PDB file of C-alpha atoms in Angstrom:
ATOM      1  CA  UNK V 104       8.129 -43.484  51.023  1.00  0.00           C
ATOM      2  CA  UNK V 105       6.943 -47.130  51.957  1.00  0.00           C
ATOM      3  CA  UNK V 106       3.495 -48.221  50.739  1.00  0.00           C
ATOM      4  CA  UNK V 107       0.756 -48.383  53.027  1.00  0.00           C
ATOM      5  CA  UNK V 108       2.435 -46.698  56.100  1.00  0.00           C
ATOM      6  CA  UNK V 109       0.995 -45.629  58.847  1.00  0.00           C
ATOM      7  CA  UNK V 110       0.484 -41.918  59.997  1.00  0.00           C
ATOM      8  CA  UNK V 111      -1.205 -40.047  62.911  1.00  0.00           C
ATOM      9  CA  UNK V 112      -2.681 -36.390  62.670  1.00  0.00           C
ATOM     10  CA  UNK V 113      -4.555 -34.432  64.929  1.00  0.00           C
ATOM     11  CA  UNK V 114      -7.275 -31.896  63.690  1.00  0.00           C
ATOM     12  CA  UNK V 115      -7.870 -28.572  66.053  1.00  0.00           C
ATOM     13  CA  UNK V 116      -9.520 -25.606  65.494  1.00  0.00           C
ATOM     14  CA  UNK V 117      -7.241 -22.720  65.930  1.00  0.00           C
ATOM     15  CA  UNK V 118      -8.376 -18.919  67.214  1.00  0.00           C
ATOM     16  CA  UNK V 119     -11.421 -20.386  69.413  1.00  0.00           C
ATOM     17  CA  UNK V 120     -12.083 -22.256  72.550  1.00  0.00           C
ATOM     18  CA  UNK V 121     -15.599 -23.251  70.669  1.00  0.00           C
ATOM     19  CA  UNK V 122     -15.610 -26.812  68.577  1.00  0.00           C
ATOM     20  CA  UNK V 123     -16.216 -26.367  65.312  1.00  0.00           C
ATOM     21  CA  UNK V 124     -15.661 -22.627  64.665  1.00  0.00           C
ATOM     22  CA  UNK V 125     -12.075 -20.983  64.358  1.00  0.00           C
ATOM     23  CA  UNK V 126      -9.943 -22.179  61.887  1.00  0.00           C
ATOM     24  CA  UNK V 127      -9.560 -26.206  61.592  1.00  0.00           C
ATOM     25  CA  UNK V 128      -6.092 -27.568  60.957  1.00  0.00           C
ATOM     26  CA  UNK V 129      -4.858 -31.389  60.571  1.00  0.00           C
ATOM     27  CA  UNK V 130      -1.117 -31.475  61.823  1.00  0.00           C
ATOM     28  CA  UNK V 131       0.917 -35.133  61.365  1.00  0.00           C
ATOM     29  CA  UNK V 132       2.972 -34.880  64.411  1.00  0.00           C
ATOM     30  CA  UNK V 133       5.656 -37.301  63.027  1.00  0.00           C
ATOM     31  CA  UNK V 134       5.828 -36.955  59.084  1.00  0.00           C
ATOM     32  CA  UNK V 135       9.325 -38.601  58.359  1.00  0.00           C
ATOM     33  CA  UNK V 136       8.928 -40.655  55.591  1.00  0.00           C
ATOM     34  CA  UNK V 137       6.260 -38.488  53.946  1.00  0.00           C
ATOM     35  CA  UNK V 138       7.908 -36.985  50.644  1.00  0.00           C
ATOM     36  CA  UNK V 139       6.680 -33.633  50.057  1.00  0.00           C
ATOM     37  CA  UNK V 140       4.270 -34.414  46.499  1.00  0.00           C
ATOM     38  CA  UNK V 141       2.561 -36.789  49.380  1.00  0.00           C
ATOM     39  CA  UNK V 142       2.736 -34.146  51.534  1.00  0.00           C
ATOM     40  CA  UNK V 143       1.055 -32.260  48.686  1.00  0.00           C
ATOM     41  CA  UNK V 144      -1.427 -34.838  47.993  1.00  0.00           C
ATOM     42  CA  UNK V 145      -2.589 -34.943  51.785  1.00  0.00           C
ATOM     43  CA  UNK V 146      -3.249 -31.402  52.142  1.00  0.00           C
ATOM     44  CA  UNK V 147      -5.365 -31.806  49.013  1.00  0.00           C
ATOM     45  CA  UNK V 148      -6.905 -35.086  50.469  1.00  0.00           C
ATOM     46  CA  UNK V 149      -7.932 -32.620  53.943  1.00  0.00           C
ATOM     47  CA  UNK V 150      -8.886 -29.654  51.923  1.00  0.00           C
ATOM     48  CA  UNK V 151      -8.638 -27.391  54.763  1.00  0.00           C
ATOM     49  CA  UNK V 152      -6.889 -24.315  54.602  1.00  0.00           C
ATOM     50  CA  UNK V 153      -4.082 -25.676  55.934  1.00  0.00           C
ATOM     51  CA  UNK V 154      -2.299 -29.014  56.325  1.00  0.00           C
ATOM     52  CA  UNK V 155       1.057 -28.937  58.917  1.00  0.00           C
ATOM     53  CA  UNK V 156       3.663 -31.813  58.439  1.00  0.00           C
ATOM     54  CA  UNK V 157       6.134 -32.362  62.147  1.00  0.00           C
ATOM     55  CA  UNK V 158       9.561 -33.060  61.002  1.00  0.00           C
ATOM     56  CA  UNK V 159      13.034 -32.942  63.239  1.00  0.00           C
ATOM     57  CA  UNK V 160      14.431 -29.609  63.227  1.00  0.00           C
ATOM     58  CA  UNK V 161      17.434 -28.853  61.416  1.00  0.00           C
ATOM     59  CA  UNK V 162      18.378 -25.898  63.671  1.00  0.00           C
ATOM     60  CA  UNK V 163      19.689 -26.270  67.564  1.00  0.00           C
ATOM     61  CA  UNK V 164      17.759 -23.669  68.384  1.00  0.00           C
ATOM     62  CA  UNK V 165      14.358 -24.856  66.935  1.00  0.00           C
ATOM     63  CA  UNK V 166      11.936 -27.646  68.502  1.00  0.00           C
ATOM     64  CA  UNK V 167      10.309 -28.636  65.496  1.00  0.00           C
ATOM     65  CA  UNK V 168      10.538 -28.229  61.651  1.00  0.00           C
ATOM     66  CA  UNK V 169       7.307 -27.111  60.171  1.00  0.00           C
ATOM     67  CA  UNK V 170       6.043 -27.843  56.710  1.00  0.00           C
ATOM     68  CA  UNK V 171       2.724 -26.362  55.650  1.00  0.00           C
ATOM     69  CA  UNK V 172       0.742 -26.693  52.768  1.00  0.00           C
ATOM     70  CA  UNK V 173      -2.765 -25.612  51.236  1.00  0.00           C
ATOM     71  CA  UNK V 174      -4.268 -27.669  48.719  1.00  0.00           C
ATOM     72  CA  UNK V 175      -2.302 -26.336  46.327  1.00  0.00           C
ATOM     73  CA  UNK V 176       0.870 -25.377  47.650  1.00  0.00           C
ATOM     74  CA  UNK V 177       3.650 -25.103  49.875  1.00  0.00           C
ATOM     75  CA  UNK V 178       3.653 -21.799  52.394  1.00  0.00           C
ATOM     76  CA  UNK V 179       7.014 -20.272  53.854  1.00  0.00           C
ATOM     77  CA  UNK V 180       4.383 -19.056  56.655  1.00  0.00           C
ATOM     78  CA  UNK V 181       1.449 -19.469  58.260  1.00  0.00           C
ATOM     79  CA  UNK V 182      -0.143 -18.426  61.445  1.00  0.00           C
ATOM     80  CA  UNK V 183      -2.877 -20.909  62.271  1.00  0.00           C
ATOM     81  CA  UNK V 184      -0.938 -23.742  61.591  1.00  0.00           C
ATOM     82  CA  UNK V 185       2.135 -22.432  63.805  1.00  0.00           C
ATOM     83  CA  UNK V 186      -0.042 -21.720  66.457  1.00  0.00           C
ATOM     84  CA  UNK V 187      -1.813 -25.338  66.239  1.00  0.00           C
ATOM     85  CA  UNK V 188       1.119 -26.922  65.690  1.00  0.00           C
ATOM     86  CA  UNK V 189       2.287 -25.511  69.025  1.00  0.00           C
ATOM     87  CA  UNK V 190      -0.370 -26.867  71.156  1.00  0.00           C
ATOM     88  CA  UNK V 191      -0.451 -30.494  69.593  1.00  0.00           C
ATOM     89  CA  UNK V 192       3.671 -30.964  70.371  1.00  0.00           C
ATOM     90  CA  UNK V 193       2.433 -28.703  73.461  1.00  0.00           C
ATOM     91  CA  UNK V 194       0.249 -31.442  74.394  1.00  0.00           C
ATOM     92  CA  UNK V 195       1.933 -34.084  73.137  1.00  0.00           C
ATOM     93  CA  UNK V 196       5.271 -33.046  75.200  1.00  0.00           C
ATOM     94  CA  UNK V 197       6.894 -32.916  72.357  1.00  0.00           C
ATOM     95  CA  UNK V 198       8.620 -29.606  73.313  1.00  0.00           C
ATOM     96  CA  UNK V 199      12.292 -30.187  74.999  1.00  0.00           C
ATOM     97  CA  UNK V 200      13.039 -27.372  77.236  1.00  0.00           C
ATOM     98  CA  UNK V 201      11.456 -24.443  78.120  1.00  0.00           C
ATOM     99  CA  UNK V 202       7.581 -24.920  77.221  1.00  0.00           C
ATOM    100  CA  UNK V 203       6.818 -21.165  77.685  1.00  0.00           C
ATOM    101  CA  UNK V 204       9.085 -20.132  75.278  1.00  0.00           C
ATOM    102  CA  UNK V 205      10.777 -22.270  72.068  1.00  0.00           C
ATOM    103  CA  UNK V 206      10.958 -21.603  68.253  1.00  0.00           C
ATOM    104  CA  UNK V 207       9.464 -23.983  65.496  1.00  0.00           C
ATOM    105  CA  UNK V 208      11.460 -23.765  62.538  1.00  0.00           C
ATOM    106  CA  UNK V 209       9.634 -22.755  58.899  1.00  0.00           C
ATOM    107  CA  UNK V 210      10.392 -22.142  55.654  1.00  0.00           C
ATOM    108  CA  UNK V 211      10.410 -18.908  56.721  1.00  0.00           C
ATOM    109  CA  UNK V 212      13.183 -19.145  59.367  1.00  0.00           C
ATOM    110  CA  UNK V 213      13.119 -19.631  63.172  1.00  0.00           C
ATOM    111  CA  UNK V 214       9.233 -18.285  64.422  1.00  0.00           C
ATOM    112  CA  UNK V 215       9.544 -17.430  68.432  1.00  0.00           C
ATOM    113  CA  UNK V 216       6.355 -19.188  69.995  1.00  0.00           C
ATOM    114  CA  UNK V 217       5.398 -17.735  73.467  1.00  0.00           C
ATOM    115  CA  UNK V 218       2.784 -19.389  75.583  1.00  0.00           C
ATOM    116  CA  UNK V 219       0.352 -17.449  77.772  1.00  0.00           C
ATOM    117  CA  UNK V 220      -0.420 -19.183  81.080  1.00  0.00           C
ATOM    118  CA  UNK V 221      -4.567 -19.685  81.895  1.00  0.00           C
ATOM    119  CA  UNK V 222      -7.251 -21.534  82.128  1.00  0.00           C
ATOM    120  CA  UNK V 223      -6.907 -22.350  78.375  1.00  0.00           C
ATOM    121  CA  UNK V 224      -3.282 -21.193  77.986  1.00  0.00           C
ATOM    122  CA  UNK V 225      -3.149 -18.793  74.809  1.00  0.00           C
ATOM    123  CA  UNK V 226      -0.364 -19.452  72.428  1.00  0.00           C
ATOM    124  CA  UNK V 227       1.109 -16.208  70.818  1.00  0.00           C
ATOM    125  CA  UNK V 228       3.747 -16.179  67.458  1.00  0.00           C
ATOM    126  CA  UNK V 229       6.326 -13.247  66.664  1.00  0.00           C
ATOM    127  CA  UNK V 230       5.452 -12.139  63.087  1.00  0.00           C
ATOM    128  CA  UNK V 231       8.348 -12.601  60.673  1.00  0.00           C
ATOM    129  CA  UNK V 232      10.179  -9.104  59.050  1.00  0.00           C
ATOM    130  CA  UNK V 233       7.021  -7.432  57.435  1.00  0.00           C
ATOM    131  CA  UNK V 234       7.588  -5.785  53.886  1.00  0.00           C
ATOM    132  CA  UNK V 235       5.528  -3.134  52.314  1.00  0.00           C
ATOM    133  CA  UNK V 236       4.488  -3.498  48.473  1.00  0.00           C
ATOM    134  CA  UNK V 237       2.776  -1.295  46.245  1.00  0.00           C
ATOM    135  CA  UNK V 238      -0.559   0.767  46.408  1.00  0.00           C
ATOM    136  CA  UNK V 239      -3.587  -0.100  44.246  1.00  0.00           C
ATOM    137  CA  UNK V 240      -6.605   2.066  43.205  1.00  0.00           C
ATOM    138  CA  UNK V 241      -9.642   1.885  45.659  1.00  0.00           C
ATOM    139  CA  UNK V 242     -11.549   1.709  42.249  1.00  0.00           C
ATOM    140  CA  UNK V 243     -10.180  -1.266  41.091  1.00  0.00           C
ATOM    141  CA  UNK V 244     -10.196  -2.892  44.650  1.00  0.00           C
ATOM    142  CA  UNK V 245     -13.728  -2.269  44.932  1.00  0.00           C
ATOM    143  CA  UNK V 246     -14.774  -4.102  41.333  1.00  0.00           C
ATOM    144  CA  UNK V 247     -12.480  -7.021  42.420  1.00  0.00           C
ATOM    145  CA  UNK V 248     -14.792  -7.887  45.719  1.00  0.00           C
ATOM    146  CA  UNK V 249     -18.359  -7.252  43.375  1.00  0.00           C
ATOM    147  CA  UNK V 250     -18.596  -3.814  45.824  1.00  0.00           C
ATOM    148  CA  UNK V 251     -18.611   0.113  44.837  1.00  0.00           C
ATOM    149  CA  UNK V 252     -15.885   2.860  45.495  1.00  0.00           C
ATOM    150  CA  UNK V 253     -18.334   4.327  48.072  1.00  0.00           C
ATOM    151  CA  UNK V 254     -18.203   1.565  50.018  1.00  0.00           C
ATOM    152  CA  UNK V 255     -13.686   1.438  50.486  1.00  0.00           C
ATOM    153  CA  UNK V 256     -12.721   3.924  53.186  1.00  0.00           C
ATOM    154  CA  UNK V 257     -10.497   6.924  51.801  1.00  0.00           C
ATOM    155  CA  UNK V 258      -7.431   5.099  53.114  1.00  0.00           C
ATOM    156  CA  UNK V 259      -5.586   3.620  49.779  1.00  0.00           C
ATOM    157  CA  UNK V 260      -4.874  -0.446  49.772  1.00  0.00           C
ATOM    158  CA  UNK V 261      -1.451  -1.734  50.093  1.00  0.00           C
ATOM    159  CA  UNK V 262       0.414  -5.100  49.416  1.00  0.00           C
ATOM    160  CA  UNK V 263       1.736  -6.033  52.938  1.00  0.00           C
ATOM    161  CA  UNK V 264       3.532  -9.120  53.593  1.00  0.00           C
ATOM    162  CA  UNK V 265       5.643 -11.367  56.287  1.00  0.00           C
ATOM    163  CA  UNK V 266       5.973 -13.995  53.969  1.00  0.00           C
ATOM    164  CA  UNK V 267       2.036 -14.167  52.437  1.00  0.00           C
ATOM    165  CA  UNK V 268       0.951 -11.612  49.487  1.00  0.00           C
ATOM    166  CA  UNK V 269      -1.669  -9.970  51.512  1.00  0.00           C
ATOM    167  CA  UNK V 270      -3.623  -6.608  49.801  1.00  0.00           C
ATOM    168  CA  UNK V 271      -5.129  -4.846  52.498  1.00  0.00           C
ATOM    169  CA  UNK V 272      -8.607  -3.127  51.216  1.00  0.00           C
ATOM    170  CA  UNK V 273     -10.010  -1.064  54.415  1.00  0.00           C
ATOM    171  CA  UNK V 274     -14.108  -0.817  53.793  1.00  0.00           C
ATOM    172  CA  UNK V 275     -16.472   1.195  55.879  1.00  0.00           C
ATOM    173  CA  UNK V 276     -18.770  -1.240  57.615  1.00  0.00           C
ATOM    174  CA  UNK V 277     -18.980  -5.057  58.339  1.00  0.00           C
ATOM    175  CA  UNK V 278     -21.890  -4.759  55.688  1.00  0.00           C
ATOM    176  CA  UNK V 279     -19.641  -4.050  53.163  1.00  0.00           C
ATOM    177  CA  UNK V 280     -17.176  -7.092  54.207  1.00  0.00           C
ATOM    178  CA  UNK V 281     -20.035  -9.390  54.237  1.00  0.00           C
ATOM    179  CA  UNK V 282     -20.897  -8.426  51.002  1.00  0.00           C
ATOM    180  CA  UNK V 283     -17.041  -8.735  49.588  1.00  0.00           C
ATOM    181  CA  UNK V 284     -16.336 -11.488  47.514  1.00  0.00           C
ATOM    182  CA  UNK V 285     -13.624 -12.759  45.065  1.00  0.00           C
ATOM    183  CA  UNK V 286     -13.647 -14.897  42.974  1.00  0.00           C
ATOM    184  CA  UNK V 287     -10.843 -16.031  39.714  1.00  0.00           C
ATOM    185  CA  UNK V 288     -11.991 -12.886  37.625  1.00  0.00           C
ATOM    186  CA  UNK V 289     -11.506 -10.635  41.007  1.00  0.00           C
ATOM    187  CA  UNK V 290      -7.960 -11.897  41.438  1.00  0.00           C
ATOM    188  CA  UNK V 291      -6.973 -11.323  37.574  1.00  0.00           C
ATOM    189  CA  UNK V 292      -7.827  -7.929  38.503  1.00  0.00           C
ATOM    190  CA  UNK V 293      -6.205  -7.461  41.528  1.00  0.00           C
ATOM    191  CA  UNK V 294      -3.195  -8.822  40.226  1.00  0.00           C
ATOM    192  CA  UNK V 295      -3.209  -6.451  37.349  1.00  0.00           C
ATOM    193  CA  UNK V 296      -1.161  -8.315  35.022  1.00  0.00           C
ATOM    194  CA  UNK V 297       1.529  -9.938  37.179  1.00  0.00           C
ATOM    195  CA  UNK V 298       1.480 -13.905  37.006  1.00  0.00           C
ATOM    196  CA  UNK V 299       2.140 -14.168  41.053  1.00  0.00           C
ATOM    197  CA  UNK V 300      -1.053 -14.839  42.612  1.00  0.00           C
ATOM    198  CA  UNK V 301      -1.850 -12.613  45.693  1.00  0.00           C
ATOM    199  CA  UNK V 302      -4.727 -13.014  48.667  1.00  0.00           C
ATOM    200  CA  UNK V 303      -7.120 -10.440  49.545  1.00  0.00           C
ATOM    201  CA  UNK V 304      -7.681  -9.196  53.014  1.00  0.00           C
ATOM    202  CA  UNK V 305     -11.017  -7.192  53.318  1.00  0.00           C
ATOM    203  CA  UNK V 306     -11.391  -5.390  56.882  1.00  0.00           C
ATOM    204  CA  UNK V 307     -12.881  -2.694  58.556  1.00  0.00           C
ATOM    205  CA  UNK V 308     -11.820  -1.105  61.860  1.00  0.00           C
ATOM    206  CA  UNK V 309     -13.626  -2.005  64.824  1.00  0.00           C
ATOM    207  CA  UNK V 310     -13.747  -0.937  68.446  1.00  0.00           C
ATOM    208  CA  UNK V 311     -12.206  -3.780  69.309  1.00  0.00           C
ATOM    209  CA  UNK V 312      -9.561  -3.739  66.464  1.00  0.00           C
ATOM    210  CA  UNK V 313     -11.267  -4.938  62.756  1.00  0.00           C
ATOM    211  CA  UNK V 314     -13.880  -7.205  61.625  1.00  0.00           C
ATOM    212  CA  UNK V 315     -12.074  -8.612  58.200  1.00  0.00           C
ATOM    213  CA  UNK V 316     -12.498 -11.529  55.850  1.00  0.00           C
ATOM    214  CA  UNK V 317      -9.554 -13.300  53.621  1.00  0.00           C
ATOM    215  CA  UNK V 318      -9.944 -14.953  50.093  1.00  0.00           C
ATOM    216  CA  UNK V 319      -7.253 -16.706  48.346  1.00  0.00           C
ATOM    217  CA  UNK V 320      -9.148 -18.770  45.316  1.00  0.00           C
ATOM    218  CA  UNK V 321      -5.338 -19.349  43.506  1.00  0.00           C
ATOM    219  CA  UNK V 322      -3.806 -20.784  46.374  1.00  0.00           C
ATOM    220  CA  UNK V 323      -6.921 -23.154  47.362  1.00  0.00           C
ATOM    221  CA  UNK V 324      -8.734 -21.249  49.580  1.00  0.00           C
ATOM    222  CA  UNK V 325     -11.169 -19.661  48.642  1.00  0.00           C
ATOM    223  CA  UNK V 326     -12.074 -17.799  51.624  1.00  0.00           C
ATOM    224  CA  UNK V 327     -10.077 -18.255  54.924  1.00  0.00           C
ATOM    225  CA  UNK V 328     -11.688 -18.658  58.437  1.00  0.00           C
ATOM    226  CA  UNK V 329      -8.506 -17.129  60.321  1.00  0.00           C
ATOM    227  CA  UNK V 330      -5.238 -15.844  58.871  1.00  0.00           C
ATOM    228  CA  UNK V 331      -2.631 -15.782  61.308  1.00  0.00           C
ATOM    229  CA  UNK V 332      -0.204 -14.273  58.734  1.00  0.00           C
ATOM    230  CA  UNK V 333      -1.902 -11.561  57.867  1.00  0.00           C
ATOM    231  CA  UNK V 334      -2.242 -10.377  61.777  1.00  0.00           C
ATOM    232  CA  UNK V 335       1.307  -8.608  61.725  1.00  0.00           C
ATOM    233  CA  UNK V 336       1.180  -6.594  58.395  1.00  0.00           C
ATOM    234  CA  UNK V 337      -2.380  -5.834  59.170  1.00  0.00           C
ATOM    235  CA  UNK V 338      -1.414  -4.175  62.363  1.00  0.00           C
ATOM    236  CA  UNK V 339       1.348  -2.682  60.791  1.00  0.00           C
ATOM    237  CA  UNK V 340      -0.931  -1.655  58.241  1.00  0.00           C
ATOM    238  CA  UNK V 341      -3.364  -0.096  60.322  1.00  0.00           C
ATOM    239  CA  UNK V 342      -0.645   1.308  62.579  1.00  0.00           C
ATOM    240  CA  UNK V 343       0.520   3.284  59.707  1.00  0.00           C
ATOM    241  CA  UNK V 344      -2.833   4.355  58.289  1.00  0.00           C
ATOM    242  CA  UNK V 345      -3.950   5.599  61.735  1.00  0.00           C
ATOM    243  CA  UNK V 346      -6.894   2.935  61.903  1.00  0.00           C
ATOM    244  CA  UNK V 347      -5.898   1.231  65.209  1.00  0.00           C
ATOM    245  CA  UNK V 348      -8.968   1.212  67.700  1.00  0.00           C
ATOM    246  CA  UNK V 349      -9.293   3.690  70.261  1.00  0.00           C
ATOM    247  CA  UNK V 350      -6.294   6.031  69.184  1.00  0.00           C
ATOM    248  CA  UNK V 351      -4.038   3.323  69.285  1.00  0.00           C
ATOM    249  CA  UNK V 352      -4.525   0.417  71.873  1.00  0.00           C
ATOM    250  CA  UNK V 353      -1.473  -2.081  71.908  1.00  0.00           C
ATOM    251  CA  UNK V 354      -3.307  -4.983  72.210  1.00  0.00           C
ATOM    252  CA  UNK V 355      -6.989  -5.712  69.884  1.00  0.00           C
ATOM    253  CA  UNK V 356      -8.475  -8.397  68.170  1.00  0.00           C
ATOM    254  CA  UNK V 357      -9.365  -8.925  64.509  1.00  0.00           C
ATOM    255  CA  UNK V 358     -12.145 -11.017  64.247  1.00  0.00           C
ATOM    256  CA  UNK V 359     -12.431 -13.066  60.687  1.00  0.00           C
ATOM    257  CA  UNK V 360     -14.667 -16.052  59.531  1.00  0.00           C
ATOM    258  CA  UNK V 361     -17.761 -15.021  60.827  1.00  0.00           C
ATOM    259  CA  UNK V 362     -19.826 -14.420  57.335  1.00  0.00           C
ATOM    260  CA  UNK V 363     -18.800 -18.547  56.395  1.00  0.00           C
ATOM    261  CA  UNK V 364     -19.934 -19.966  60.230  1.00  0.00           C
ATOM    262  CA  UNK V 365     -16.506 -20.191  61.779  1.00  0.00           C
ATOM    263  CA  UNK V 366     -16.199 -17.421  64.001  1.00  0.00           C
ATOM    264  CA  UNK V 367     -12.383 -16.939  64.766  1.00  0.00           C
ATOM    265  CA  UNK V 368     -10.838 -14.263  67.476  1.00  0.00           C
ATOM    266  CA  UNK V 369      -7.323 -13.335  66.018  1.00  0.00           C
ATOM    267  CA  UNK V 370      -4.895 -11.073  69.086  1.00  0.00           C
ATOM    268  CA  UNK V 371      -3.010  -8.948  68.312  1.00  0.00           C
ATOM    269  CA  UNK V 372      -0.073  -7.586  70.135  1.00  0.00           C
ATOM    270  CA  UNK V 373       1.973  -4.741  69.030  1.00  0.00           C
ATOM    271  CA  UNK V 374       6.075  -4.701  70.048  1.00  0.00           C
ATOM    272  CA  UNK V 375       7.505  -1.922  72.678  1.00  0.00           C
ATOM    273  CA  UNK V 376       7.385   1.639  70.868  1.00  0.00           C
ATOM    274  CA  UNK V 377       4.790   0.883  68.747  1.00  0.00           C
ATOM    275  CA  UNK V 378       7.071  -1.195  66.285  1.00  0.00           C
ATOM    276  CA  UNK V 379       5.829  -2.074  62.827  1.00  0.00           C
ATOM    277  CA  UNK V 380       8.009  -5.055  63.526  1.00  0.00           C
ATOM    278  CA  UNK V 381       7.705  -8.016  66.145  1.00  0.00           C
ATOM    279  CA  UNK V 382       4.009  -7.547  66.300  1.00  0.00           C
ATOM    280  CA  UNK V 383       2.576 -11.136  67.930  1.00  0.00           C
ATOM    281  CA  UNK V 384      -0.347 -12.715  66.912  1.00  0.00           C
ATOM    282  CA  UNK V 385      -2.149 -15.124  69.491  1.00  0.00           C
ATOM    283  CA  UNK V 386      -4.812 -17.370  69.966  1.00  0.00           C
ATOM    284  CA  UNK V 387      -6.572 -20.351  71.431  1.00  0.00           C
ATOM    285  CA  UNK V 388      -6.854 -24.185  70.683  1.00  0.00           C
ATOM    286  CA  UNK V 389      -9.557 -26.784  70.483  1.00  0.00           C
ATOM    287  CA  UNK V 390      -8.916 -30.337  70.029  1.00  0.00           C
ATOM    288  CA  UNK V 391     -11.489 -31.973  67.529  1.00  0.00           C
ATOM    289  CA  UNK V 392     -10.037 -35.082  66.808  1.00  0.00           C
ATOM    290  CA  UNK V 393      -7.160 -37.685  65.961  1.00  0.00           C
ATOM    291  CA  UNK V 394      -7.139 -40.757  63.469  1.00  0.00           C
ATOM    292  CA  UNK V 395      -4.415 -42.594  61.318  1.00  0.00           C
ATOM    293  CA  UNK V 396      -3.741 -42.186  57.276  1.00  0.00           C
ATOM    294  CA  UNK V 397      -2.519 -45.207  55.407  1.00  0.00           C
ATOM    295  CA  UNK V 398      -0.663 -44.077  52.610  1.00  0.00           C
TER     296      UNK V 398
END
């Protein structure tokens, strides 16, 4: 990479048509040039959950190649960076073709993006193949996030991924996620001797669909205003645990970041048949604002 090049990025904040809440993301619509330890570097520089690098696609079928990293790494996936990502080459008409309907590519493969026509258009994702990992104790859950047994529904917590390392703990009240925490000695435990760090998804089920929180202290973040990729294995999570709302409503919400001040509004959609796979995960966009780095 030259020295003291010039780059533009674009910070939104995903899962909210409020300023300042939802979940803020800088994207560099055109990062050729940028190696990836810069790319590294920059996402460190933003400190936000999330930094998104634009690149040309590889694929024919793909408008965009997508890089994404937290402070500390690289992701295969993420949800509130596809989504903003979408509505900055969205409004940027930066999207050849059909602007309903293309597919950015990831690490991950090819995501499908679909775009929902309104006032403030909503911009939905297809979840990548969700896998199911093991089961942990409720006990040991519980001492991870500083909370008692009592307060974990009877439902058991499960790894669930579509590319992220997601444990699900289910709890019985929005009390008991505001009072969840973890913090490095919390994710020793929860990771119960294996050296791959993992992120912790605290929810409870709502009327509306869940109330949750997300922390993931080895990977940067320590708690997450909106996780996009944990949206699919949730639902399928919940589908399978019988904890959708209202015995089983195709489309709900999951609400996240409201304990830190950034109030986000995750939807959910569940696939034809009540699939544990396809699920899409959609949301709105706020522009916050645009500058140039000079690296």
């Amino acid at each position: 990479m030259m020295a003291n090049q010039a780059y533009r990025y674009r910070v939104v904040d995903v899962f909210t048509e409020r300023a300042l809440e939802g979940n803020a993301l800088a994207v560099f619509p055109d990062a050729r040039g940028v190696d990836d330890a810069t790319m590294q570097k920059i996402a460190r520089e933003f400190n936000l959950s999330e930094t998104a690098f634009v690149l040309p696609a590889s694929r024919p079928d793909c408008a965009a190649n997508v890089r994404i990293f937290t402070p500390y790494k690289e992701l295969i996936f993420a949800g509130h960076p596809t989504v903003g990502t979408s509505y900055v080459l969205l409004d940027e008409g930066r999207v050849p073709g059909n602007r309903e309907r293309f597919v950015l590519e990831e690490k991950v493969g090819g995501v499908p993006i679909r775009v929902e026509a309104g006032k403030r258009p909503m911009i939905w994702l297809t979840t990548p193949t969700i896998h199911y990992g093991k089961f942990y104790e409720r006990k040991m859950c519980a001492e991870a996030l500083g909370l008692s047994a009592e307060d974990l529904l009877e439902t058991t917590p499960q790894a669930v991924s579509a590319g992220n390392p997601f444990v699900f703990i289910p709890v019985k009240s929005k009390e008991a996620v505001d009072r969840s925490w973890l913090d490095q000695r919390g994710s020793e435990i929860l990771k119960d001797g294996n050296a791959e760090p993992v992120m912790a998804f605290v929810f409870t089920p709502t009327p509306d669909g869940a109330y949750s929180r997300m922390f993931a202290p080895e990977f940067g973040v320590q708690e997450d205003p909106a996780t996009g990729s944990a949206m699919g294995p949730l639902a399928a999570y919940m589908l399978r645990q019988k904890l959708l709302p209202n015995g089983g409503k195709k489309r709900f919400v999951s609400e996240q970041g409201t304990k830190m001040g950034r109030r986000s509004l995750l939807h959910i959609q569940l696939a034809e048949g009540d699939s544990e796979q396809g699920v899409e995960v959609g949301g709105h966009v706020t522009p916050i604002a645009e500058g140039t780095m000079r690296i």
